[in-house]
Short mmCIF file of C-alpha atoms in Angstrom, two decimals:
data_model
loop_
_atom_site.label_atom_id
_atom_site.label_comp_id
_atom_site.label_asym_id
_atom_site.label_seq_id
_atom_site.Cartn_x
_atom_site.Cartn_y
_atom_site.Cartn_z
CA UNK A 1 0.00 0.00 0.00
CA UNK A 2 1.38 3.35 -0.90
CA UNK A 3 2.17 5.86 2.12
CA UNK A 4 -0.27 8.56 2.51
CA UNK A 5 0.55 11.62 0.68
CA UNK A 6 0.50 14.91 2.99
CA UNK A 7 0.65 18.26 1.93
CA UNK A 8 3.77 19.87 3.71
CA UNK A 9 2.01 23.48 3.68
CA UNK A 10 -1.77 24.47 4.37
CA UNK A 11 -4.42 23.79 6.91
CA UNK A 12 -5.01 19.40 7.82
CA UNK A 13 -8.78 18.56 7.88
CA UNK A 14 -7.45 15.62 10.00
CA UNK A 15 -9.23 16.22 12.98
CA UNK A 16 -12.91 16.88 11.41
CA UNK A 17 -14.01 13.41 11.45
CA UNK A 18 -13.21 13.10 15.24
CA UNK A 19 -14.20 16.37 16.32
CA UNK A 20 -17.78 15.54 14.46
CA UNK A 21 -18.15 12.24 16.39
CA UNK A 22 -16.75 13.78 19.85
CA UNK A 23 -19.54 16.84 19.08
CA UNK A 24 -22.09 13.61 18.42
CA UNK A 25 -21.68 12.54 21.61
CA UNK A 26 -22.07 15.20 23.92
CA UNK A 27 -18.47 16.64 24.36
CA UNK A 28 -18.48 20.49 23.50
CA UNK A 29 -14.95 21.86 21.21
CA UNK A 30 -12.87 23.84 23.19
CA UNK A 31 -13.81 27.24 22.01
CA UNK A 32 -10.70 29.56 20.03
CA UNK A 33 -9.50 32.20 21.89
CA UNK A 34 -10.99 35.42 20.37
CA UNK A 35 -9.47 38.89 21.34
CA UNK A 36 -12.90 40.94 21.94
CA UNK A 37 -11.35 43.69 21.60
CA UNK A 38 -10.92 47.02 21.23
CA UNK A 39 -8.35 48.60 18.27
CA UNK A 40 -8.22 51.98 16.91
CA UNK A 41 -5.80 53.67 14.94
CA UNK A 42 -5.27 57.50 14.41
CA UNK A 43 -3.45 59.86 11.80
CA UNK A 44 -1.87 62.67 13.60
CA UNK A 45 0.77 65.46 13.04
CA UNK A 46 4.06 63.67 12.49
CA UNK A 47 2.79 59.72 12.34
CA UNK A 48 0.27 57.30 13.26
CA UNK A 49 -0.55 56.11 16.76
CA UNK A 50 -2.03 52.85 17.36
CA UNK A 51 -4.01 51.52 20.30
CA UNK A 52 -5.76 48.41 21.92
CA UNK A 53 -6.96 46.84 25.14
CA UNK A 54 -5.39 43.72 26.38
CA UNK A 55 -8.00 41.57 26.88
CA UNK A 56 -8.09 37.81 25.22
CA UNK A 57 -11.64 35.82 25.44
CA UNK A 58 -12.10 32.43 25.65
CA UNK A 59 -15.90 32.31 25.18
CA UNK A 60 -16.93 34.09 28.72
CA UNK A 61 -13.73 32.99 30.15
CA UNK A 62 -10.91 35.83 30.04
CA UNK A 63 -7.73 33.73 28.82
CA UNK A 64 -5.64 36.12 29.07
CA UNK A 65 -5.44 39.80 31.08
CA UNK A 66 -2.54 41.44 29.34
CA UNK A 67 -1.82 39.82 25.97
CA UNK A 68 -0.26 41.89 23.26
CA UNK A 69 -2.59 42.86 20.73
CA UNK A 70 0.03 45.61 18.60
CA UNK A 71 2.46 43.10 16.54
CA UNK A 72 5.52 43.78 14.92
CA UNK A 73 5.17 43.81 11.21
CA UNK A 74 8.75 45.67 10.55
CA UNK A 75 10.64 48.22 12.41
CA UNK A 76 8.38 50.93 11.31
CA UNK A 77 4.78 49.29 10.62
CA UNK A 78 2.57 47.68 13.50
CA UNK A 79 -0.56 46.02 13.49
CA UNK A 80 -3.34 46.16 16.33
CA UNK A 81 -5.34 42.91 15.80
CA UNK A 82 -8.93 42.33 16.50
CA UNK A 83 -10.89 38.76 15.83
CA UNK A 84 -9.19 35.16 16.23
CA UNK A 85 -6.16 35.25 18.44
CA UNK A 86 -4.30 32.51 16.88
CA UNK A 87 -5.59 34.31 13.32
CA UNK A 88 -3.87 37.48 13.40
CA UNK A 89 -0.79 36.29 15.57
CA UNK A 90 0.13 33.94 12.80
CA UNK A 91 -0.93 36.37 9.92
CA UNK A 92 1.14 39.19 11.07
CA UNK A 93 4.13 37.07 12.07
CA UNK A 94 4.02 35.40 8.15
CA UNK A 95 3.49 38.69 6.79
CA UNK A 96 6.24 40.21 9.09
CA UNK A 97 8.77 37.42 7.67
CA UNK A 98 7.80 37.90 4.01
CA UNK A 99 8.14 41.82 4.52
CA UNK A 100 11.53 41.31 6.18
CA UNK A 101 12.70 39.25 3.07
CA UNK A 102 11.32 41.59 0.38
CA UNK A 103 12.81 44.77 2.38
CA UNK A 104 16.10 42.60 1.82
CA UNK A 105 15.36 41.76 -1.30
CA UNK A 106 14.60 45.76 -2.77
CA UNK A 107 17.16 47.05 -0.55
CA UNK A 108 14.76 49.48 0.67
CA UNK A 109 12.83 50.04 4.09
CA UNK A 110 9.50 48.51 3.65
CA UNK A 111 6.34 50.37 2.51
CA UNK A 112 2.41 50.19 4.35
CA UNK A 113 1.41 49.30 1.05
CA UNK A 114 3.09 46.77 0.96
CA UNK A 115 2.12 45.34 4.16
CA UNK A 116 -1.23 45.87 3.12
CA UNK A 117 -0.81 44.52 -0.44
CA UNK A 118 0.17 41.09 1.11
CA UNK A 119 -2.20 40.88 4.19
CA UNK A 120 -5.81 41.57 1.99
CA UNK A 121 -4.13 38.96 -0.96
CA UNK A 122 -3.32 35.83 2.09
CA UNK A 123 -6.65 37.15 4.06
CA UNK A 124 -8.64 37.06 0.21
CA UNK A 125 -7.53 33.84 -0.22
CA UNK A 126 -8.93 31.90 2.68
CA UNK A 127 -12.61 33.83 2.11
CA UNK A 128 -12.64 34.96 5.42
CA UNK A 129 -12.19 31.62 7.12
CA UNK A 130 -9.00 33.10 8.83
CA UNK A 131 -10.74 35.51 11.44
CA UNK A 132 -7.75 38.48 11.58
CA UNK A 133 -9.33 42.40 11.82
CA UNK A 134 -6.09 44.59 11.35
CA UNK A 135 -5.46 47.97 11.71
CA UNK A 136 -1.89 48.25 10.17
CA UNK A 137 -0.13 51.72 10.56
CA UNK A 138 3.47 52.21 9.56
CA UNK A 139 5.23 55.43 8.27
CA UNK A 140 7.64 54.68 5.31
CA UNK A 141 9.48 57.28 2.36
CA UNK A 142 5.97 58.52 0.98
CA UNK A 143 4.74 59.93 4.43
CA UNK A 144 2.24 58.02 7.45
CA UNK A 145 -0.42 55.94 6.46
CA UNK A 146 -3.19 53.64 8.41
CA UNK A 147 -5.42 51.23 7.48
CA UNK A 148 -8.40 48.94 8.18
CA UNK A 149 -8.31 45.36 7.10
CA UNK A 150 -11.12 43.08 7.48
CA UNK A 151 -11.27 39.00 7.89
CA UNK A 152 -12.74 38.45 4.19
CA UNK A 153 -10.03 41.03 2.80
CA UNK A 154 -11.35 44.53 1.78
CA UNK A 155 -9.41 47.32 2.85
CA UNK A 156 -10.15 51.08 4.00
CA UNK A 157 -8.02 53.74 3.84
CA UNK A 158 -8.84 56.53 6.73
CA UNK A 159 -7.72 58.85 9.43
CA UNK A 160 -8.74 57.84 12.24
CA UNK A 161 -10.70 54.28 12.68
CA UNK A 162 -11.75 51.33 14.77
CA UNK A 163 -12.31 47.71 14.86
CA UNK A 164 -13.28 45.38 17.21
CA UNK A 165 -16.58 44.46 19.72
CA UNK A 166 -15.86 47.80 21.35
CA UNK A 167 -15.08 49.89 17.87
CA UNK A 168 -18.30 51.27 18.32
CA UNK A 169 -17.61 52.88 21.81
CA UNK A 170 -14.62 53.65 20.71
CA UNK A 171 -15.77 55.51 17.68
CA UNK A 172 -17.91 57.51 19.55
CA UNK A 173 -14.94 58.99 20.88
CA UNK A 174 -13.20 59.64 18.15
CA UNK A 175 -15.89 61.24 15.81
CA UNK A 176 -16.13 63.65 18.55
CA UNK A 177 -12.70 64.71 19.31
CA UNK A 178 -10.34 63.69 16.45
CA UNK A 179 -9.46 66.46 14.18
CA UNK A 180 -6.50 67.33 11.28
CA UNK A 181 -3.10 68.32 12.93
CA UNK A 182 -3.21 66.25 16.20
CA UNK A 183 -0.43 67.12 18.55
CA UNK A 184 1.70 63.83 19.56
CA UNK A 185 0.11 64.28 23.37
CA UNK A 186 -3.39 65.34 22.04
CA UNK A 187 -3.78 62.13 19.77
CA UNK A 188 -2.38 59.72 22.55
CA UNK A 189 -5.01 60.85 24.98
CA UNK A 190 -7.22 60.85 22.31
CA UNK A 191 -6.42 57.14 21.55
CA UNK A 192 -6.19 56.13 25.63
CA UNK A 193 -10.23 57.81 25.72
CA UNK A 194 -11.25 55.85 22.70
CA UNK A 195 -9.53 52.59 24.02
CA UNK A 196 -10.54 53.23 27.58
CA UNK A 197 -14.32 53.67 26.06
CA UNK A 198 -14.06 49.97 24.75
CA UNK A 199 -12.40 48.59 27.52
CA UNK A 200 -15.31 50.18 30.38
CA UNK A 201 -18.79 49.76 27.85
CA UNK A 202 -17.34 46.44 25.95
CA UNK A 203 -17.64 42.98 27.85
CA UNK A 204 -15.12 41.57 25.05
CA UNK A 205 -12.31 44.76 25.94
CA UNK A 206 -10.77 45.17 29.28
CA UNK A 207 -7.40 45.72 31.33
CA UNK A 208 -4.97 47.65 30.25
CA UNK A 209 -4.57 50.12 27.24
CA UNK A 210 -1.31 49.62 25.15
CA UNK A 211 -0.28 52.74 22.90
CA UNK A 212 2.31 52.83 20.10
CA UNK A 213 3.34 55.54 18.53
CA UNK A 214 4.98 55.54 14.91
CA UNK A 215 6.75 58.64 13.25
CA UNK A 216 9.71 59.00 10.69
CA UNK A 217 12.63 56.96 11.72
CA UNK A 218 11.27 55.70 15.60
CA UNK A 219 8.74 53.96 16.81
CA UNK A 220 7.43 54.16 20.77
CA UNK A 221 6.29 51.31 22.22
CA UNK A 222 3.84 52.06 25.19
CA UNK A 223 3.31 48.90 26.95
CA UNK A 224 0.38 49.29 29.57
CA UNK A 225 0.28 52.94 28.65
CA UNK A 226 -2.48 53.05 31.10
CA UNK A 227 -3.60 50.49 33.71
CA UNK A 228 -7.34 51.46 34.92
CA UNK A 229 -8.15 48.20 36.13
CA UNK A 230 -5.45 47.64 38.50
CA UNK A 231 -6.66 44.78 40.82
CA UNK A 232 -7.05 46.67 44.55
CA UNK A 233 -5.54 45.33 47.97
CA UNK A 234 -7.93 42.44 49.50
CA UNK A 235 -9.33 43.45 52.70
CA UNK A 236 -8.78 40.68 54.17
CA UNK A 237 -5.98 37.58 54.68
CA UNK A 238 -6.81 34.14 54.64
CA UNK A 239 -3.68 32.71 56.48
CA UNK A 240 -4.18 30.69 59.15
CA UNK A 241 -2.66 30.77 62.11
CA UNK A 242 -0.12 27.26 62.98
CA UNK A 243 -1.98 24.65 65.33
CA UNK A 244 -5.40 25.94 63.83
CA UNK A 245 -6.11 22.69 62.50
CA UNK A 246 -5.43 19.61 65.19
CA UNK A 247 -3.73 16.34 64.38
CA UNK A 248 -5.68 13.89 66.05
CA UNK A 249 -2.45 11.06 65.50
CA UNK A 250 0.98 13.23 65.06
CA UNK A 251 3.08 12.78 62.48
CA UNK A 252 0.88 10.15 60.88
CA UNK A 253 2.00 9.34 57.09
CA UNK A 254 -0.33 7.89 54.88
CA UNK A 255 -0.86 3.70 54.85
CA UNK A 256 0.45 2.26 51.33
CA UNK A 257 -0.98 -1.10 50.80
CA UNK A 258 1.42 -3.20 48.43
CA UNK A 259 -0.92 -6.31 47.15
CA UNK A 260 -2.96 -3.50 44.61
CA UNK A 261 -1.40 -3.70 41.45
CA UNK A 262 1.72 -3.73 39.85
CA UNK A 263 4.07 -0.75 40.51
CA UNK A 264 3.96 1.20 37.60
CA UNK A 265 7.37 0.54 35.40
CA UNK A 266 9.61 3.77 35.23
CA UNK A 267 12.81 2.33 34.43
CA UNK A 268 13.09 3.91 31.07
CA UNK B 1 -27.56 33.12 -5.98
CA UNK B 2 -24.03 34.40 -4.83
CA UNK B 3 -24.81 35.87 -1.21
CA UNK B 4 -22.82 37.89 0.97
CA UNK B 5 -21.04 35.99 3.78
CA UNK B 6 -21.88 36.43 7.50
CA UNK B 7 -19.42 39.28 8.71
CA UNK B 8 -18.93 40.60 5.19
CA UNK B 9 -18.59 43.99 4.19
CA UNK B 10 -21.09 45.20 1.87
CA UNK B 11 -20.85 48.60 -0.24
CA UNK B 12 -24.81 48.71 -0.01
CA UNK B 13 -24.26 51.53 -2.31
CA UNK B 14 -25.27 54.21 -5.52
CA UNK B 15 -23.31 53.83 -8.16
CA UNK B 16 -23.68 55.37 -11.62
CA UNK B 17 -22.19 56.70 -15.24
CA UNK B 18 -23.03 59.11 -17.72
CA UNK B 19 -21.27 59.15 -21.34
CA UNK B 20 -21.34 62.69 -23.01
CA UNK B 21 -19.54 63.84 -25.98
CA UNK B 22 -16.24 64.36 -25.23
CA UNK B 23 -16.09 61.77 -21.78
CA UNK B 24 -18.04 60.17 -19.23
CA UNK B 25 -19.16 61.23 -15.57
CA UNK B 26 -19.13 58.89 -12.48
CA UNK B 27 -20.77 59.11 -9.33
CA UNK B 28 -21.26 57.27 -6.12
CA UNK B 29 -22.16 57.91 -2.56
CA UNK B 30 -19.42 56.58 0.23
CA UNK B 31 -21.31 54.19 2.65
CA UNK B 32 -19.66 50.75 3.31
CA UNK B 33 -21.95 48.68 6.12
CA UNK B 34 -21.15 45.69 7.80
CA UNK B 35 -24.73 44.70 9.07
CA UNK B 36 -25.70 47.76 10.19
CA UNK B 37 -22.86 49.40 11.20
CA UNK B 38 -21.26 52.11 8.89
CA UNK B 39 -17.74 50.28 8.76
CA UNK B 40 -16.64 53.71 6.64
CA UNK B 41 -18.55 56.65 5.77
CA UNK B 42 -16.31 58.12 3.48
CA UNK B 43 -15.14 55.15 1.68
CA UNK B 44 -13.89 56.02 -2.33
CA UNK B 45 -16.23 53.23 -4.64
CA UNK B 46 -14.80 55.21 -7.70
CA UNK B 47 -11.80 53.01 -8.62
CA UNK B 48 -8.82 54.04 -11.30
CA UNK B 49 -7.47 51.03 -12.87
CA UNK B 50 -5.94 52.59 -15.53
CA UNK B 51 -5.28 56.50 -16.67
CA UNK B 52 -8.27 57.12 -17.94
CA UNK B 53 -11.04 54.16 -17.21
CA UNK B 54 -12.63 53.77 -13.72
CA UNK B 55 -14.83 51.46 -12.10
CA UNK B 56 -17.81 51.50 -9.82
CA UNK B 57 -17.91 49.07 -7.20
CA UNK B 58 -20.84 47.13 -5.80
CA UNK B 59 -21.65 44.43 -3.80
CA UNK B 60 -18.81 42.61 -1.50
CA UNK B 61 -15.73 45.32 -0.66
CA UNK B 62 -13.45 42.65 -0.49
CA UNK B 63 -14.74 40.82 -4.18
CA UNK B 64 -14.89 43.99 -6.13
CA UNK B 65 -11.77 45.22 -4.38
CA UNK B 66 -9.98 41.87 -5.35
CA UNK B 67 -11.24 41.94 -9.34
CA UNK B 68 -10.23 45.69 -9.80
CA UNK B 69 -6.51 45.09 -8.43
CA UNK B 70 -6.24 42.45 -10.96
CA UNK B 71 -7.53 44.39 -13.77
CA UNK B 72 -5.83 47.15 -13.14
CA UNK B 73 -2.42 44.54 -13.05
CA UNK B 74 -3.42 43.84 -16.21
CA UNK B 75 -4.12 46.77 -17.58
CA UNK B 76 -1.10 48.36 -16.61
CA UNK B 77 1.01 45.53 -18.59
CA UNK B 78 -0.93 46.12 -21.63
CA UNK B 79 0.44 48.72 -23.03
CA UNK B 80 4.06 47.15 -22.41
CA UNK B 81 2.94 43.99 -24.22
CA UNK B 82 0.01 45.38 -27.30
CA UNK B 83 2.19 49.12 -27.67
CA UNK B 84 -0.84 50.82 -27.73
CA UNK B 85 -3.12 51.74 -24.48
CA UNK B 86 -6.37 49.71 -23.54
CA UNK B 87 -9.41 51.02 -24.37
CA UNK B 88 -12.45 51.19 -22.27
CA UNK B 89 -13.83 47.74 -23.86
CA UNK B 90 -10.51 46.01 -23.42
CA UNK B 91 -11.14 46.72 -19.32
CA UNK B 92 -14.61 45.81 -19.26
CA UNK B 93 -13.92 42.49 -21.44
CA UNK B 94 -10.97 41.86 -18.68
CA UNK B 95 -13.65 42.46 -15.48
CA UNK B 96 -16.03 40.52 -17.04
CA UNK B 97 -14.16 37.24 -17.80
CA UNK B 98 -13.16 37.63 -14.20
CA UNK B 99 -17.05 37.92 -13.49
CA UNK B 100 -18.10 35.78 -15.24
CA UNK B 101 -15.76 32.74 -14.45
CA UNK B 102 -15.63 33.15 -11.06
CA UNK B 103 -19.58 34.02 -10.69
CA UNK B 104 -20.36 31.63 -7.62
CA UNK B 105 -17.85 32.74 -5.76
CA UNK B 106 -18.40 36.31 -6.04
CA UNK B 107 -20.49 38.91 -5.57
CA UNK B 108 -19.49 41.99 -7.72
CA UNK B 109 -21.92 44.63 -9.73
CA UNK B 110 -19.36 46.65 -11.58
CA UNK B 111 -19.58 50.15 -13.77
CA UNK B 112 -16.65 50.43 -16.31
CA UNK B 113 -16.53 53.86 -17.88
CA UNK B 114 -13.48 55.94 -18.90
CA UNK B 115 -12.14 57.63 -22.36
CA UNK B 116 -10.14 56.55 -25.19
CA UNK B 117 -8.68 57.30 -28.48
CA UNK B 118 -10.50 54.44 -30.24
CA UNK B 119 -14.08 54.33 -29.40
CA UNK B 120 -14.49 58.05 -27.16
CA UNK B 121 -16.69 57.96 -24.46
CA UNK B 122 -17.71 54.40 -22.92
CA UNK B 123 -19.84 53.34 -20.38
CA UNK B 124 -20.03 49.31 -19.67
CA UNK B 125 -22.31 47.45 -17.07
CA UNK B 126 -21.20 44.30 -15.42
CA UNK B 127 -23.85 42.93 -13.65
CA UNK B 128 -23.87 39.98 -11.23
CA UNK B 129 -23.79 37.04 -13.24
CA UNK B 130 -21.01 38.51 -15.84
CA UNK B 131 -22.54 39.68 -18.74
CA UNK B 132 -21.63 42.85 -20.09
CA UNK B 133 -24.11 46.05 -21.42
CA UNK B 134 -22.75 48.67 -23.12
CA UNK B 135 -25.31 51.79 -22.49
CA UNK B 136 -25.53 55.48 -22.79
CA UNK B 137 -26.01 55.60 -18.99
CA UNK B 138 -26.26 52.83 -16.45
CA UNK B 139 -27.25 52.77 -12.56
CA UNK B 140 -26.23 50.18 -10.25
CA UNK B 141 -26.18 49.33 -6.28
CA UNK B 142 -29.11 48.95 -3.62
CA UNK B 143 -30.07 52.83 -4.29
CA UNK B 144 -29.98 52.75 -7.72
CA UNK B 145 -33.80 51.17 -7.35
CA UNK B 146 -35.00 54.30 -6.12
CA UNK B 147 -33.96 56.60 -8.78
CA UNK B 148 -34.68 54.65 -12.59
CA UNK B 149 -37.62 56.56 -13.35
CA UNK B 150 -35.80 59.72 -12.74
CA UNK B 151 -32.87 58.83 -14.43
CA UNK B 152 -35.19 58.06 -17.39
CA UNK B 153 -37.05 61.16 -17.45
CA UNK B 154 -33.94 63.35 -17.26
CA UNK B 155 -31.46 61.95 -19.29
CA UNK B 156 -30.64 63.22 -22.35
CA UNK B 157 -28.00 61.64 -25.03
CA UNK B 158 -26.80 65.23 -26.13
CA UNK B 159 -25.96 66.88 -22.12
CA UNK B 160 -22.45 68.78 -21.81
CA UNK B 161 -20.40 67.61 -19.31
CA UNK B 162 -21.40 70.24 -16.59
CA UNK B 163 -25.10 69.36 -17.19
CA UNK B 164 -23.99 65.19 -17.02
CA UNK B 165 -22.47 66.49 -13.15
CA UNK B 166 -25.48 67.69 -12.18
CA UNK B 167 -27.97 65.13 -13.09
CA UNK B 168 -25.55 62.96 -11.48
CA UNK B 169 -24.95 64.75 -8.01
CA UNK B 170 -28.73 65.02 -8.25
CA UNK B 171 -29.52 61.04 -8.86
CA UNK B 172 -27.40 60.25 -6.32
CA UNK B 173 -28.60 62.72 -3.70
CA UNK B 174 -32.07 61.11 -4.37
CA UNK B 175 -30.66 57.34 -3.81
CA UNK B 176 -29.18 58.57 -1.07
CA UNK B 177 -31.98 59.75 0.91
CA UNK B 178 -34.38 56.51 0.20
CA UNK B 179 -31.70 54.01 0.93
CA UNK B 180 -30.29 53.12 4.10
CA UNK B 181 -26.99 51.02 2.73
CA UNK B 182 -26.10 54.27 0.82
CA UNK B 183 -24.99 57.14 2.37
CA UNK B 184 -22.19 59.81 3.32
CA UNK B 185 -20.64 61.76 0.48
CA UNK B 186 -21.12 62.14 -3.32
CA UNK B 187 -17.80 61.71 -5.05
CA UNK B 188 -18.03 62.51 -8.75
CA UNK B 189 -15.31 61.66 -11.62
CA UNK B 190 -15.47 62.89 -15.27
CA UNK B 191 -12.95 61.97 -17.42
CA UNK B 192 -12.39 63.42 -20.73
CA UNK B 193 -9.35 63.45 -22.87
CA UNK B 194 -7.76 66.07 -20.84
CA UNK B 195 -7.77 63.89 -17.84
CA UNK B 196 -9.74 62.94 -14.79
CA UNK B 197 -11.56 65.69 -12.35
CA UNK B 198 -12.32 64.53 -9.23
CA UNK B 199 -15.41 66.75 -6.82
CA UNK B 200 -16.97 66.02 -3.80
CA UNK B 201 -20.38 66.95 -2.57
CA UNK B 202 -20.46 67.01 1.18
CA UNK B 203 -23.80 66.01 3.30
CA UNK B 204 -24.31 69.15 3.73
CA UNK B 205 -24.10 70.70 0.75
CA UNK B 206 -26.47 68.22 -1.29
CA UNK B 207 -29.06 69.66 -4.03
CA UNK B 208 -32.27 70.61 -2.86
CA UNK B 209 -34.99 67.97 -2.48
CA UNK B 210 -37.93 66.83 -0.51
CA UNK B 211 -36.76 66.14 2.80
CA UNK B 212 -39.73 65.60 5.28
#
C-alpha cells in the first residue's frame, strides 16, 4: 500500500471526522481564543498612533489579562489585531517574515502598502475563514499611512478608525474629538479615551490600554500605557494561624498497601 | 444566488455613469456597512485602474476590491505587451471574464466607464452574473432602485459635461436619501481626454430635495 501523501504546507482537515463524532456525543470543542477587543488607529501630526486593550476571550472565560494585541510587522509598521487570536498572531508574524525578506530583497525600508498589499491577498484567499481584523499603521518614504483590514479582505483607507466588539464605543470617541493636525500628546489621549471607552462599555475589551506611537525613523512602544483596572488590595488575609487545624495522631503518614497492582514501570 | 457571507462587508451603495460627448461622468455615494454598522462613511467606490477608465464598485468590498486590483495589473502591462493603451472595452472584457468565471464565488456589480482614443466615451455594465451592457447611462447598487424613473425622465444623449455632473450629483442625492446602505458623500469623476476631475459633494451641501 502506498504511504499517505501529505501536503507539507496548508491547513489538515485531520481532525474533522473526530471532532464531528466527539460533538455527536455530547463533548463540547474547546472554544478559540478570540481577542474581543478594542483597536483603533489615528493619523496625527508627524505619524500614526495605534491603540488596543489587552484583553483575550475564551468564550466568557478571560484567557488572558494582558496579551499583546500591537504586533511587529517591521521596524516601522505595527498592526493592532482584532478577531481570532491565533488568526492574526500567525498572519502578522508570516506577513512580518515575508516583509523582512522583500525589504532585503529591494534594498529598501519597507512600505504600508506593501504590508497591506500582502495581508488583503493571504486574508482574500482563505474567504474569510482566517478571522484576523487589522489595523496596520506604519510610516515609510511617501509619508504616514493607516489602514483597516477586514477577515474576508477589503481594505479602508482613513484617518482615524476602529475595529473590534468595542469599535463602536470607541468611535464615539473619536468622531467627537479627532481632528486634522493632532499634537503627539493630544492624539495619545485621544487614543487612551477611545480605548478606555471599549475597555469600560465592551464585555469583550478590558485591562490595560497599550499605545504605540509611529513617526519618521522611531517607533514608541507604550506597553500598559495606562492600567485602569489595577486589581485593589484584599481586605482581608486568609492565612491561618499554625496549630489551627489539630492532628488527632501526630506525624501520621499515609498507609500504602502493596498487594494492589503492579508498581507502575519507570525504568526507562 | 451568490450571497454575501456572515461578517462581510457590503458597499450597499449608488453607483452610476453618464457618457457625453467628449467623456463620461461617475458618481457614487461613500457608505460601506457591515450589518448595520457604517464600517466607513467616506469610503472612495470610484476606482482608477488605468489613466483614464474607472470602475464602480458594488456588492462585496473585499470581491470587487480583489477583481479591480487584478484588472488594473493587467491593464497596466498592456500597453508594455500590445504598444498601444487599452481602451475602455478592453477593461470591461478583462472584469467581465473575471465575473463571469468566477460568478459563484463572487459577488461583484461593476460600472466600467473611462475615455479613449478608439471608441471616445464608454460606459459598460457588469452585472452579477457577468454579462456585459454597453449603455448610454447605467445605474447600479441597492439605491440605484429608487432613482430609474428619474434617471429616465432626465437623461438626455446630447448633455455637456457640466449638465452630465449635475444630473448625477442630483440622482445620487435622491438614492441617497431613500436608501439606508447608501450614504455619506457624493464623489463625482469625469474623465475626458484632458484627464480625470475629481469633486466632492459634502452632506451638507447636497441639491435641494424633498426632505420631510
Amino acid at each position: 500500500m502506498a504511504p499517505l501523501l501529505e501536503p507539507s504546507t496548508g491547513f489538515k482537515f485531520d481532525n474533522v471526522k473526530r471532532n464531528q463524532m466527539l460533538a455527536d456525543k455530547g463533548h463540547l470543542l474547546p472554544r478559540a481564543t478570540k481577542t474581543g477587543t478594542t483597536i483603533v488607529g489615528l493619523v496625527y501630526k508627524d505619524g500614526v498612533i495605534l491603540g488596543a486593550d489587552t484583553r483575550a476571550t475564551s468564550g466568557p472565560i478571560v484567557a488572558d489579562k494582558n496579551c499583546e494585541k500591537i504586533h511587529f510587522l517591521a521596524p516601522n509598521m505595527y498592526c493592532c489585531g482584532a478577531g481570532t487570536a491565533a488568526d492574526t498572531e500567525f498572519t502578522t508574524n508570516i506577513i512580518s517574515s515575508q516583509l523582512a525578506l522583500h525589504s532585503l530583497n529591494t534594498g529598501r525600508e519597507a512600505r504600508v502598502g506593501a504590508a497591506l498589499t500582502m495581508l488583503k491577498q493571504y486574508l482574500f484567499r482563505y474567504q474569510g475563514h482566517i478571522g484576523a481584523y487589522l489595523v496596520l499603521g506604519g510610516y515609510d518614504v511617501t509619508g504616514p499611512h493607516l489602514y483597516a483590514i477586514q477577515a474576508h479582505g477589503s481594505t479602508d483607507k482613513l484617518p482615524y478608525m476602529t475595529l473590534g466588539s468595542g469599535s463602536l464605543a470607541a468611535m464615539s470617541v473619536f468622531e467627537s474629538g479627532w481632528r486634522a493636525g493632532l499634537s503627539r500628546d493630544e492624539g495619545v489621549e485621544l487614543v487612551k479615551d477611545a480605548i478606555e471607552a471599549g475597555i469600560f462599555n465592551d464585555l469583550g475589551s478590558g485591562s490595560n490600554v497599550d499605545v504605540c506611537v509611529i513617526t519618521k525613523g522611531n517607533v514608541e512602544y507604550l506597553r500598559g500605557y495606562s492600567t485602569p483596572n489595577q486589581r485593589v488590595a484584599k481586605e482581608q488575609t486568609y492565612r491561618f494561624a499554625p496549630g489551627t487545624t489539630e492532628f488527632i495522631v501526630p506525624n501520621a503518614t499515609a498507609q500504602r498497601s502493596e498487594e494492589e497492582g503492579t508498581a507502575m514501570d519507570v525504568s526507562a | 444566488m451568490p450571497q454575501l457571507k456572515p461578517g462581510e462587508i457590503s458597499m450597499g451603495t449608488t453607483i452610476m455613469a453618464v457618457q457625453f460627448d467628449g467623456g463620461v461622468v461617475l458618481g457614487a455615494d461613500s457608505r460601506t456597512s457591515s450589518g448595520t454598522y457604517v464600517s466607513n462613511r467616506v469610503s472612495d467606490k470610484l476606482t482608477k485602474v488605468h489613466d483614464r477608465i474607472y470602475c464602480c464598485r458594488s456588492g462585496s468590498a473585499a470581491d470587487t476590491q480583489a477583481v479591480a486590483d487584478v484588472v488594473r495589473y493587467h491593464l497596466a502591462l498592456y500597453t508594455a505587451q500590445h504598444g498601444e493603451e487599452p481602451t475602455v472595452k478592453v477593461a470591461a472584457s478583462l472584469f467581465q471574464q473575471i465575473c463571469y468565471d468566477n460568478k459563484d464565488n463572487l459577488m461583484a456589480g461593476i460600472i466600467v466607464a473611462g475615455w479613449d482614443k478608439v471608441d471616445g466615451a464608454s460606459v459598460y455594465e457588469i452585472p452579477l452574473g457577468g454579462s456585459i451592457h454597453k449603455l448610454p447611462f447605467t445605474l447600479a447598487g441597492s439605491g440605484s432602485t429608487f432613482i430609474y424613473g428619474y434617471c429616465d425622465k432626465l437623461f438626455r444623449p446630447a448633455m455637456t459635461k457640466d449638465e452630465c455632473i449635475e444630473f448625477v450629483k442630483n440622482s445620487v442625492s435622491l438614492a441617497i436619501s431613500r436608501d439606508g446602505s447608501s450614504g455619506g458623500v457624493i464623489r463625482v469623476a469625469a474623465i475626458t481626454e484632458d484627464g480625470v476631475e475629481r469633486q466632492i459633494v459634502h452632506g451638507n451641501n447636497l441639491p435641494q430635495q424633498f426632505l420631510g
